[in-house]
Coordinates of C-alpha atoms and ligand atoms in Angstrom, one line a residue:
M1 CA -21.4 -21.8 7.9
T2 CA -20.4 -22.0 3.9
T3 CA -16.7 -21.4 2.5
L4 CA -15.7 -20.5 -0.8
T5 CA -12.6 -20.2 -1.7
L6 CA -10.5 -18.9 -4.8
P7 CA -7.7 -18.2 -6.3
G8 CA -5.5 -14.8 -4.7
L9 CA -7.7 -11.7 -7.2
A10 CA -5.6 -9.5 -8.6
D11 CA -6.6 -6.2 -8.9
V12 CA -4.7 -3.7 -11.8
H13 CA -6.1 -0.6 -11.3
T14 CA -5.6 1.3 -7.7
H15 CA -4.2 4.9 -6.4
L16 CA -2.2 3.9 -3.4
R17 CA -0.9 7.6 -3.3
V18 CA 3.3 6.8 -3.0
P19 CA 4.6 9.5 -3.1
G20 CA 3.8 12.8 -2.2
G21 CA 0.0 11.0 -1.1
E22 CA 0.6 8.9 1.9
H23 CA -2.4 11.4 4.3
K24 CA -4.3 9.3 2.2
E25 CA -2.4 5.5 1.6
D26 CA 0.8 4.6 1.6
F27 CA 1.3 1.2 -0.2
A28 CA 2.1 -0.4 4.5
T29 CA -1.5 0.4 3.9
G30 CA -2.9 -0.6 0.7
T31 CA -2.3 -3.7 0.8
A32 CA -3.1 -4.6 3.8
A33 CA -6.6 -3.2 2.2
A34 CA -5.6 -5.2 -0.5
L35 CA -5.5 -8.7 1.4
A36 CA -8.2 -7.7 3.0
G37 CA -10.1 -7.9 0.8
G38 CA -8.8 -10.9 -1.3
I39 CA -6.1 -8.9 -3.2
T40 CA -3.1 -11.3 -3.6
T41 CA -1.9 -8.7 -6.4
V42 CA -2.0 -4.6 -6.6
L43 CA -0.6 -2.9 -10.0
A44 CA -0.7 1.0 -8.6
M45 CA -1.9 4.0 -10.9
P46 CA 1.5 6.1 -11.8
N47 CA -0.4 10.1 -10.8
T48 CA 1.6 10.4 -8.1
S49 CA 3.1 14.1 -6.3
P50 CA 5.6 13.6 -7.8
P51 CA 3.5 11.9 -11.0
L52 CA 5.6 8.3 -11.7
T53 CA 6.7 10.5 -15.4
T54 CA 11.1 9.1 -14.9
P55 CA 12.8 7.2 -14.0
D56 CA 14.0 9.0 -11.0
A57 CA 10.5 8.4 -10.1
L58 CA 9.9 5.5 -10.9
A59 CA 12.6 3.8 -9.4
L60 CA 11.5 5.4 -6.0
A61 CA 8.1 4.4 -5.5
Y62 CA 9.9 1.4 -6.4
N63 CA 12.0 1.9 -3.7
R64 CA 9.4 2.9 -0.9
A65 CA 7.3 0.1 -2.3
T66 CA 10.1 -2.7 -1.6
A67 CA 10.3 -2.1 1.5
A68 CA 6.2 -1.3 2.0
T69 CA 4.1 -3.6 0.6
R70 CA 2.8 -6.4 2.1
C71 CA 1.5 -8.7 -0.9
D72 CA 2.2 -8.4 -5.0
L73 CA 2.4 -5.4 -6.6
G74 CA 3.4 -3.4 -9.6
L75 CA 4.0 0.2 -10.7
Y76 CA 2.4 1.6 -13.8
A77 CA 4.3 4.8 -15.3
G78 CA 3.1 7.7 -16.9
A79 CA 2.7 9.9 -20.1
S80 CA 3.2 13.2 -20.3
P81 CA 4.1 15.7 -22.7
E82 CA 7.4 16.0 -21.4
D83 CA 8.6 13.4 -20.9
V84 CA 8.1 10.6 -23.8
A85 CA 12.0 10.6 -24.7
H86 CA 12.3 8.8 -20.5
L87 CA 9.2 5.7 -21.7
P88 CA 11.9 3.0 -23.0
A89 CA 13.9 3.1 -20.2
L90 CA 10.5 4.0 -17.8
G91 CA 9.8 0.1 -19.3
E92 CA 12.4 -1.5 -17.5
Q93 CA 10.4 -0.3 -13.8
A94 CA 7.2 -0.8 -14.4
V95 CA 4.2 -3.6 -15.7
A96 CA 1.8 -1.4 -18.6
L97 CA 1.8 2.6 -18.8
K98 CA -0.9 4.6 -18.7
I99 CA -1.7 7.3 -20.4
Y100 CA -4.6 9.2 -19.5
L101 CA -6.5 10.9 -21.9
N102 CA -9.7 13.0 -20.0
D103 CA -9.4 14.9 -16.8
T104 CA -9.1 13.1 -13.2
F105 CA -7.6 14.1 -10.5
G106 CA -3.9 15.2 -11.5
K107 CA -2.5 16.8 -13.8
L108 CA -1.3 13.5 -15.8
R109 CA -2.9 13.8 -18.7
V110 CA -1.7 13.7 -22.6
E111 CA -3.9 16.0 -25.1
D112 CA -1.5 15.8 -28.1
L113 CA -1.4 13.7 -30.9
A114 CA 2.2 13.7 -30.9
T115 CA 2.6 12.5 -27.5
L116 CA 0.4 9.8 -28.3
R117 CA 2.6 8.4 -31.6
A118 CA 5.5 8.5 -29.5
C119 CA 3.9 6.0 -26.6
F120 CA 2.8 3.4 -29.6
Q121 CA 5.9 3.9 -31.4
L122 CA 8.5 3.7 -28.4
W123 CA 6.6 2.0 -25.5
P124 CA 8.0 -1.6 -25.2
R125 CA 6.1 -4.2 -27.7
H126 CA 6.4 -5.6 -24.9
K127 CA 4.1 -4.4 -22.4
L128 CA 0.6 -3.1 -22.1
I129 CA -0.7 0.1 -22.8
A130 CA -3.3 1.0 -20.6
M131 CA -6.0 4.2 -20.8
H132 CA -8.4 6.2 -19.2
A133 CA -11.0 6.9 -21.7
E134 CA -14.2 8.2 -21.9
K135 CA -16.1 8.6 -25.0
Q136 CA -14.9 9.7 -28.3
S137 CA -11.6 9.1 -26.8
V138 CA -12.3 4.7 -26.0
A139 CA -12.5 5.9 -30.0
V140 CA -8.9 7.8 -29.9
G141 CA -7.5 4.5 -28.3
I142 CA -9.7 1.7 -30.2
G143 CA -8.0 3.3 -32.9
L144 CA -4.3 2.8 -32.0
A145 CA -5.3 -0.3 -30.6
A146 CA -5.2 -0.4 -34.9
T147 CA -2.7 1.4 -36.9
Y148 CA 0.3 0.3 -33.9
G149 CA -0.9 -2.9 -34.2
R150 CA -1.0 -3.2 -30.6
S151 CA -2.7 -3.9 -26.9
V152 CA -4.6 -0.9 -25.6
H153 CA -6.4 -2.0 -22.6
F154 CA -9.2 0.5 -21.8
C155 CA -9.6 1.4 -17.7
H156 CA -12.9 1.7 -15.3
I157 CA -15.2 1.9 -17.9
S158 CA -19.0 3.0 -17.2
R159 CA -20.7 4.0 -20.3
R160 CA -22.5 1.6 -22.3
Q161 CA -21.5 3.0 -25.9
E162 CA -18.1 2.8 -24.7
I163 CA -19.2 -1.2 -24.0
E164 CA -20.5 -1.4 -27.2
L165 CA -17.7 0.5 -28.6
I166 CA -15.7 -2.2 -27.2
A167 CA -17.6 -5.1 -27.9
D168 CA -17.8 -3.8 -31.9
A169 CA -13.8 -3.4 -31.4
K170 CA -13.6 -7.0 -30.2
A171 CA -15.4 -8.4 -33.0
A172 CA -13.7 -7.0 -35.8
G173 CA -10.8 -9.2 -33.7
L174 CA -8.8 -6.2 -32.3
P175 CA -6.7 -6.9 -29.4
V176 CA -8.3 -4.2 -26.9
T177 CA -9.5 -5.9 -23.3
C178 CA -11.7 -3.7 -20.3
E179 CA -12.3 -3.7 -16.8
V180 CA -15.6 -2.5 -14.4
T181 CA -15.1 -1.2 -11.6
P182 CA -17.3 -2.4 -8.7
H183 CA -18.7 0.8 -8.6
H184 CA -20.3 1.4 -12.0
L185 CA -22.0 -2.0 -11.1
F186 CA -23.4 -0.8 -8.1
L187 CA -24.3 2.0 -7.9
D188 CA -26.0 5.3 -10.3
E189 CA -26.8 8.7 -10.5
G190 CA -30.0 8.9 -7.8
D191 CA -27.3 7.0 -5.5
A192 CA -23.8 10.5 -6.7
T193 CA -27.0 12.1 -5.1
R194 CA -27.6 10.8 -2.0
L195 CA -23.5 10.3 -1.6
G196 CA -22.8 13.9 -2.3
P197 CA -18.6 14.2 -2.7
L198 CA -18.1 10.8 -0.7
G199 CA -20.7 9.7 -5.0
D200 CA -17.7 11.6 -7.0
M201 CA -15.4 9.7 -9.3
R202 CA -14.1 9.8 -13.0
P203 CA -15.8 9.0 -14.6
I204 CA -18.4 9.3 -12.7
L205 CA -21.4 7.3 -12.0
G206 CA -23.7 6.1 -15.2
T207 CA -27.5 6.2 -15.4
A208 CA -29.6 2.9 -14.6
D209 CA -28.6 1.7 -18.6
D210 CA -25.6 2.8 -19.1
V211 CA -25.9 0.1 -15.6
A212 CA -27.8 -2.7 -17.3
A213 CA -24.9 -2.2 -19.9
L214 CA -22.1 -3.3 -18.4
W215 CA -24.3 -6.0 -16.5
E216 CA -24.9 -7.0 -20.2
H217 CA -21.8 -8.2 -21.1
I218 CA -20.5 -9.0 -17.1
N219 CA -19.9 -12.6 -19.1
S220 CA -19.3 -10.6 -22.9
T221 CA -17.1 -8.3 -23.3
I222 CA -16.0 -7.1 -20.1
D223 CA -12.1 -8.7 -18.8
C224 CA -11.5 -7.3 -15.4
I225 CA -13.1 -6.3 -12.4
A226 CA -10.8 -3.9 -11.5
T227 CA -11.4 -0.7 -8.0
D228 CA -10.4 2.4 -9.3
H229 CA -9.0 2.5 -5.5
A230 CA -9.2 6.4 -4.6
P231 CA -8.9 7.0 -1.4
H232 CA -8.9 10.7 -0.4
T233 CA -9.4 11.8 3.3
L234 CA -13.5 12.4 4.8
A235 CA -11.7 16.5 5.3
E236 CA -10.4 17.1 1.4
K237 CA -14.1 14.7 0.5
H238 CA -15.9 17.2 2.9
S239 CA -13.9 21.1 1.2
D240 CA -15.8 23.4 -1.2
S241 CA -13.1 21.5 -4.3
P242 CA -13.0 17.9 -2.9
P243 CA -11.1 15.7 -5.6
P244 CA -12.6 12.4 -7.5
G245 CA -12.0 8.7 -6.5
V246 CA -13.5 6.4 -3.9
A247 CA -12.3 3.5 -1.6
G248 CA -12.4 -0.5 -3.1
L249 CA -9.8 -2.7 -2.0
E250 CA -12.0 -4.6 0.7
T251 CA -15.8 -4.0 -0.6
S252 CA -14.4 -5.9 -4.4
L253 CA -15.0 -9.4 -3.7
P254 CA -18.7 -9.5 -1.0
L255 CA -20.5 -7.1 -3.9
M256 CA -18.9 -9.3 -6.9
L257 CA -20.2 -12.4 -4.7
H258 CA -23.9 -9.9 -3.9
G259 CA -23.7 -10.7 -7.4
V260 CA -22.9 -14.5 -7.8
V261 CA -26.0 -14.8 -4.4
D262 CA -28.8 -13.1 -6.8
G263 CA -27.7 -15.3 -10.1
R264 CA -26.0 -12.2 -11.7
I265 CA -23.1 -14.0 -12.1
T266 CA -21.1 -17.6 -11.7
T267 CA -18.6 -17.9 -9.3
D268 CA -16.3 -19.0 -11.7
R269 CA -17.2 -16.3 -14.2
L270 CA -16.3 -14.1 -11.1
I271 CA -12.7 -15.9 -10.9
Q272 CA -11.8 -14.6 -14.3
L273 CA -12.5 -11.4 -14.1
M274 CA -11.3 -11.1 -10.6
A275 CA -8.3 -13.3 -11.0
T276 CA -6.8 -15.8 -14.4
N277 CA -7.9 -12.3 -17.0
P278 CA -5.8 -10.1 -15.1
R279 CA -3.6 -11.9 -14.5
R280 CA -3.6 -13.1 -18.2
I281 CA -3.6 -9.9 -20.1
F282 CA -0.4 -8.3 -17.3
D283 CA 1.0 -11.0 -17.7
L284 CA 0.9 -11.3 -13.4
P285 CA 3.6 -13.3 -12.2
A286 CA 1.8 -16.5 -10.5
Q287 CA 2.0 -17.1 -6.8
P288 CA 2.1 -21.3 -6.2
D289 CA 0.1 -21.5 -3.0
T290 CA -2.4 -19.1 -2.6
Q291 CA -5.4 -19.0 -1.9
V292 CA -8.5 -16.9 -0.6
E293 CA -11.9 -18.7 1.9
V294 CA -14.7 -16.6 1.3
D295 CA -17.7 -17.1 4.7
M296 CA -20.3 -16.9 2.7
T297 CA -23.4 -15.7 5.2
P298 CA -24.6 -12.2 3.8
Y299 CA -23.2 -8.6 5.6
T300 CA -23.8 -5.3 5.5
I301 CA -20.6 -3.3 4.9
S302 CA -19.7 -0.4 6.9
N303 CA -17.1 2.2 7.8
D304 CA -15.7 0.2 10.6
N305 CA -12.7 -1.3 10.9
L306 CA -11.4 -0.4 7.1
Y307 CA -7.4 -0.9 6.4
T308 CA -8.0 2.1 3.8
K309 CA -6.5 4.7 6.2
C310 CA -8.9 7.2 4.5
G311 CA -11.7 5.3 6.4
W312 CA -14.4 4.9 4.1
T313 CA -16.0 3.3 1.4
P314 CA -19.5 5.0 -0.7
F315 CA -21.1 1.2 0.1
A316 CA -21.1 1.5 3.9
G317 CA -25.8 -0.1 4.0
M318 CA -25.7 -2.2 1.0
A319 CA -25.5 -6.0 1.3
A320 CA -22.1 -8.0 0.6
A321 CA -21.8 -11.8 0.7
G322 CA -19.0 -13.5 1.1
R323 CA -16.1 -12.7 4.8
V324 CA -12.3 -13.3 3.6
Q325 CA -11.8 -14.8 6.3
R326 CA -8.8 -16.7 5.4
V327 CA -5.4 -15.4 2.7
T328 CA -3.1 -17.3 1.9
L329 CA 0.6 -16.5 -0.2
R330 CA 3.5 -18.3 -1.4
G331 CA 2.6 -20.5 1.6
Q332 CA 2.2 -17.7 4.8
I333 CA -1.2 -16.5 6.0
V334 CA -1.2 -13.2 5.4
Y335 CA -4.8 -12.5 6.4
E336 CA -6.7 -14.2 8.9
D337 CA -9.9 -13.1 11.0
G338 CA -10.1 -10.1 10.3
R339 CA -6.4 -9.4 11.2
V340 CA -3.8 -8.2 8.8
T341 CA -0.7 -10.8 9.1
A342 CA 1.3 -9.9 6.4
V343 CA 4.5 -6.9 7.8
P344 CA 5.5 -4.7 5.2
G345 CA 8.0 -5.1 2.8
S346 CA 7.1 -8.9 2.8
G347 CA 5.1 -9.0 -1.0
R348 CA 7.4 -8.1 -4.3
V349 CA 7.9 -5.8 -6.7
V350 CA 6.3 -7.9 -10.1
L351 CA 7.7 -6.5 -13.3
Ligands
DOR1 O1 -12.7 8.8 -9.2 C1 -10.7 8.8 -10.3 N1 -9.8 9.2 -8.9 N2 -10.8 8.7 -11.1 C2 -9.1 8.5 -11.6 O2 -9.0 8.4 -12.4 C3 -8.5 9.4 -10.9 C4 -8.2 9.1 -9.4 C5 -7.6 9.3 -8.3 O3 -6.4 9.1 -8.4 O4 -7.8 9.8 -7.4
ZN2 ZN1 -8.3 6.5 -14.8
ZN3 ZN1 -8.5 5.9 -11.5

């Protein structure tokens, strides 16, 4: 058995569904899934019910996270037209601001220019702005980054046109960064047809050419791998109006390690994409005495023994390399041989 030792990974894009969606996931189950995937810091998105757009909503989520998280966890505040006046206060309680420019799960959206300008003027300058931006909306985000001279992080970039535009923006010296998900790297529109609602998410799965473009930029333009872990129950997925989103916390590292075994990326690059870069870009606290030990024996991903409450993965049946064997967080064993040993509340909420 070959063992690989990695630093604790950071996933800057998860939906842990608190408050209001606890039948899909909660902080205790979502962070158990994170540890099982070798991830020791997660950032949770604000498209909850209610959304995290007011100091009260954010304080409630913060308290729930403090009581329940098993790894380190930071919260995003959400931008909404009604709550722009709260932005400076929200900056005290959240790691970053999330702006949704395009359609996705939930009602959180910014579609007017006045709110966009307010976000860039009022959100504290030392904290990051992240965007769900697709197609032309990526150009809107780049324009705002240039106009206000502040960093913008693009979530789940999925298309050739988008990654090439971000490459151009970076070449022009603009302060933009981006993440890509494992599902956009390992699945395409053919899989969307095969999987039906279980292969539906926003952004939707791309063409083979989109996937090729992402891999072409894996050693350059792409800054982070982030899961966009977006669990929904199988009943919801098989309903008449299935919500978009798929789980990803437990499969991200095994899939990326498969990319290492295939020679598509190096282990050093994987560490940059999954640990060093996300921690630097979001200014996340270091975790001393923290490591992930991985058994590199190949295996097939399955729906069995998942910690995510939704209990399924779109990657079932796919080849992976690297089963997480043991995770140590600040000197404590938090996951070992398939068992999460960290208790709810043992992780830290980070700002
Ligand atoms: O597929 C998605 N699901 N994309 C998003 O942007 C949101 C997410 C969710 O919250 O379910
Ligand atoms: Zn999104
Ligand atoms: Zn998301």
